[in-house]
PDB file of C-alpha atoms in Angstrom:
ATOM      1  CA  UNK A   1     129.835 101.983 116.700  1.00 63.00           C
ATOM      2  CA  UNK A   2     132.684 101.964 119.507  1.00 73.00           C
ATOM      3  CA  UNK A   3     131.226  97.806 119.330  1.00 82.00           C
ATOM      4  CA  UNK A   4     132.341  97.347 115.920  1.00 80.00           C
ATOM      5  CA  UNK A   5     135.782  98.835 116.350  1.00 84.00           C
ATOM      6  CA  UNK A   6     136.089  96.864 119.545  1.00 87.00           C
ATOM      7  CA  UNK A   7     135.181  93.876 117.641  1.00 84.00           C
ATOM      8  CA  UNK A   8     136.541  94.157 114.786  1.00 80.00           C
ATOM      9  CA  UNK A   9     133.048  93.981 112.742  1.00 83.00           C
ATOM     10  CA  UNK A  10     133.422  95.090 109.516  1.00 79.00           C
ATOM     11  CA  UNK A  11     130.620  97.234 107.661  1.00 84.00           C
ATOM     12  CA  UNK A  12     129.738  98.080 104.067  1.00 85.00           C
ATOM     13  CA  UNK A  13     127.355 100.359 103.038  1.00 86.00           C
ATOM     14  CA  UNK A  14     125.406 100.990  99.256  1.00 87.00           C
ATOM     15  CA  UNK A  15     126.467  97.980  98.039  1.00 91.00           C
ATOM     16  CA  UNK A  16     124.616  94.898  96.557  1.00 91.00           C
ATOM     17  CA  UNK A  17     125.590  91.473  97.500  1.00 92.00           C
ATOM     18  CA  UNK A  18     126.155  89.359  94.003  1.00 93.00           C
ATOM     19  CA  UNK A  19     127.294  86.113  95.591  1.00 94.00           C
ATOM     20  CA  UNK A  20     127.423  84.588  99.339  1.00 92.00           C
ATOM     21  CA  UNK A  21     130.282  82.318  99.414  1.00 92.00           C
ATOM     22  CA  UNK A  22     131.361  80.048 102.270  1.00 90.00           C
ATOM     23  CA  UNK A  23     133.070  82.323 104.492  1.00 91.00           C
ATOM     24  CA  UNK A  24     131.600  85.836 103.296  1.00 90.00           C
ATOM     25  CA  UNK A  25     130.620  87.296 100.487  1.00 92.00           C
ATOM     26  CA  UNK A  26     131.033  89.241  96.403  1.00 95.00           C
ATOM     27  CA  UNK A  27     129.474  93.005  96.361  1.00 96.00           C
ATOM     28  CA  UNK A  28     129.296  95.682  94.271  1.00 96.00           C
ATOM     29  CA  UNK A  29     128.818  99.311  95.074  1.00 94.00           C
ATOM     30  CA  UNK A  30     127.317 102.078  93.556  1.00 92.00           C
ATOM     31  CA  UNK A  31     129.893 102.947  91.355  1.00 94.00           C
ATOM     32  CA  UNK A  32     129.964  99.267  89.772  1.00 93.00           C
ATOM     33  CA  UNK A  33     133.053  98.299  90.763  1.00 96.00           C
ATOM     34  CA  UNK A  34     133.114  94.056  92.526  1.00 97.00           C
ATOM     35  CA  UNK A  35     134.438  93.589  95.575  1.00 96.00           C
ATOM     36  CA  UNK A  36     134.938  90.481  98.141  1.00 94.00           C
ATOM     37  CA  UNK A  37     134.769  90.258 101.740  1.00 91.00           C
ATOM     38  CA  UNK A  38     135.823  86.544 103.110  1.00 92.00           C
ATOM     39  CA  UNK A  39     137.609  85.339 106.450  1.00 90.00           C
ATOM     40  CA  UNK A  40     134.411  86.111 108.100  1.00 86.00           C
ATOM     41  CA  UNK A  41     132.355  83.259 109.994  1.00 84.00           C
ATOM     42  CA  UNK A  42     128.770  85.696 110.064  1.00 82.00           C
ATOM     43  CA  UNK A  43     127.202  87.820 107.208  1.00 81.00           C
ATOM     44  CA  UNK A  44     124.566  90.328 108.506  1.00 79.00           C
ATOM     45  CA  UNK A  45     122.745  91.319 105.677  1.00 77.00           C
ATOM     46  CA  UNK A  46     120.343  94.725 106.260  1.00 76.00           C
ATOM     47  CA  UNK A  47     118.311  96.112 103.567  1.00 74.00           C
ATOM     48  CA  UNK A  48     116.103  98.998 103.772  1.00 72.00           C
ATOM     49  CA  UNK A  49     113.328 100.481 101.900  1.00 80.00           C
ATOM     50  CA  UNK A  50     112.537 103.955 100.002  1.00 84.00           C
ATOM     51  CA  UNK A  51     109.521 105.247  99.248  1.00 87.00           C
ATOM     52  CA  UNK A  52     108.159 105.000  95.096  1.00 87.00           C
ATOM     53  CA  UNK A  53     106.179 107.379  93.214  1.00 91.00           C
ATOM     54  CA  UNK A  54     107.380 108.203  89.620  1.00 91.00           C
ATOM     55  CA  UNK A  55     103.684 109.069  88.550  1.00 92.00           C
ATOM     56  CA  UNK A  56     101.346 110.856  91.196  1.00 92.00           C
ATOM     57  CA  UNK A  57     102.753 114.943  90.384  1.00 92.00           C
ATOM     58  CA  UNK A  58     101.938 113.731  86.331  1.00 93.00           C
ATOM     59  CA  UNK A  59      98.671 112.202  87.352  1.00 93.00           C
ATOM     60  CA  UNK A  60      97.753 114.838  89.364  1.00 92.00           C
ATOM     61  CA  UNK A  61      98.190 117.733  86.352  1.00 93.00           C
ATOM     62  CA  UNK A  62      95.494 115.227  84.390  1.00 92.00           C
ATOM     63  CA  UNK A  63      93.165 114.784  87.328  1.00 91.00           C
ATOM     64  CA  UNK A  64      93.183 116.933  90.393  1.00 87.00           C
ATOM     65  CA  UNK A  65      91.514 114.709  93.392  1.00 90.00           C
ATOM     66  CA  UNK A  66      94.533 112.276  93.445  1.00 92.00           C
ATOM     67  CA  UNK A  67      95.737 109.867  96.182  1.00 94.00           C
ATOM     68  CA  UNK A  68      98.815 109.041  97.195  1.00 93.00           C
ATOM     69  CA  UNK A  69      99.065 106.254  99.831  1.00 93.00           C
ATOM     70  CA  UNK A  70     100.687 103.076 100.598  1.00 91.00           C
ATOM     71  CA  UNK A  71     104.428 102.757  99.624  1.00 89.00           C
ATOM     72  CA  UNK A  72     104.584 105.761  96.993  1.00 92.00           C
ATOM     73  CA  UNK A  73     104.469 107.780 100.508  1.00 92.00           C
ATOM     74  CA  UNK A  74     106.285 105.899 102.534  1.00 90.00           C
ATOM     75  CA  UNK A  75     107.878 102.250 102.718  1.00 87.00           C
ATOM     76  CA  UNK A  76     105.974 100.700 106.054  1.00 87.00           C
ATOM     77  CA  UNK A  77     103.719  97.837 106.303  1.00 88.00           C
ATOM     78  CA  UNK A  78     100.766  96.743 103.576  1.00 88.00           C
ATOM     79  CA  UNK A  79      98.589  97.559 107.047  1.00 92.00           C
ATOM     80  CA  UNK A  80      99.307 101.039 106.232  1.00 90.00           C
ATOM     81  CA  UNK A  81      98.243 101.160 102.705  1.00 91.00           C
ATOM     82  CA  UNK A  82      95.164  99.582 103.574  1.00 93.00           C
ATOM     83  CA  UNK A  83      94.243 101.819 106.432  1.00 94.00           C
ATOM     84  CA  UNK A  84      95.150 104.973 104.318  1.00 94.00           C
ATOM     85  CA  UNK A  85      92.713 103.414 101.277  1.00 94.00           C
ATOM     86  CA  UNK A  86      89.965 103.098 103.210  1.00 95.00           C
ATOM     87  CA  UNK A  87      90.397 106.860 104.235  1.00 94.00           C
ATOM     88  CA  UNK A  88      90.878 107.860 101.021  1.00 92.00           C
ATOM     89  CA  UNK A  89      87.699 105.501 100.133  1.00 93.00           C
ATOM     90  CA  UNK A  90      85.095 106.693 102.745  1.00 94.00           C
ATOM     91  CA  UNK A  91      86.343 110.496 102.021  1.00 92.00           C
ATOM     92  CA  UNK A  92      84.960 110.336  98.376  1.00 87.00           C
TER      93      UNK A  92
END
């Protein structure tokens, strides 16, 4: 972070970019409000992932020998979902 400050690099977190514009860019955070950030010749845009399960604790009060894999566990690669289904698959 001591790079940023020496460099002057800007950072904005929990926001979601509405518009790219020619020298930066429109946001809005998590509260709704808009913002802008120009005068900048570079946009660095870095998105992560969460993980997505609204319906495995519901599923598993109907049926008990319930799965989870893949991106309701954890956001990776489809690799990983694959490998965990074929566990899940040769364990039945």
């Amino acid at each position: 972070m001591k790079d940023f400050e020496e460099y002057k690099i800007k950072t904005i977190t929990g926001a979601k970019v509405s518009q790219f514009v020619e020298d930066g860019v429109n946001y809005a955070l998590e509260d709704g409000s808009e913002h802008e950030a120009h005068g900048f010749d570079s946009v660095v845009l870095a998105m992560g992932s969460r993980n997505y399960d609204p319906l495995s604790e519901n599923v598993k009060e109907i049926i008990k020998d319930t799965y989870v894999i893949g991106d309701a566990v954890k956001a990776r690669r489809a690799l990983n979902a694959t490998v965990e289904a074929l566990d899940v698959a040769l364990s039945i």
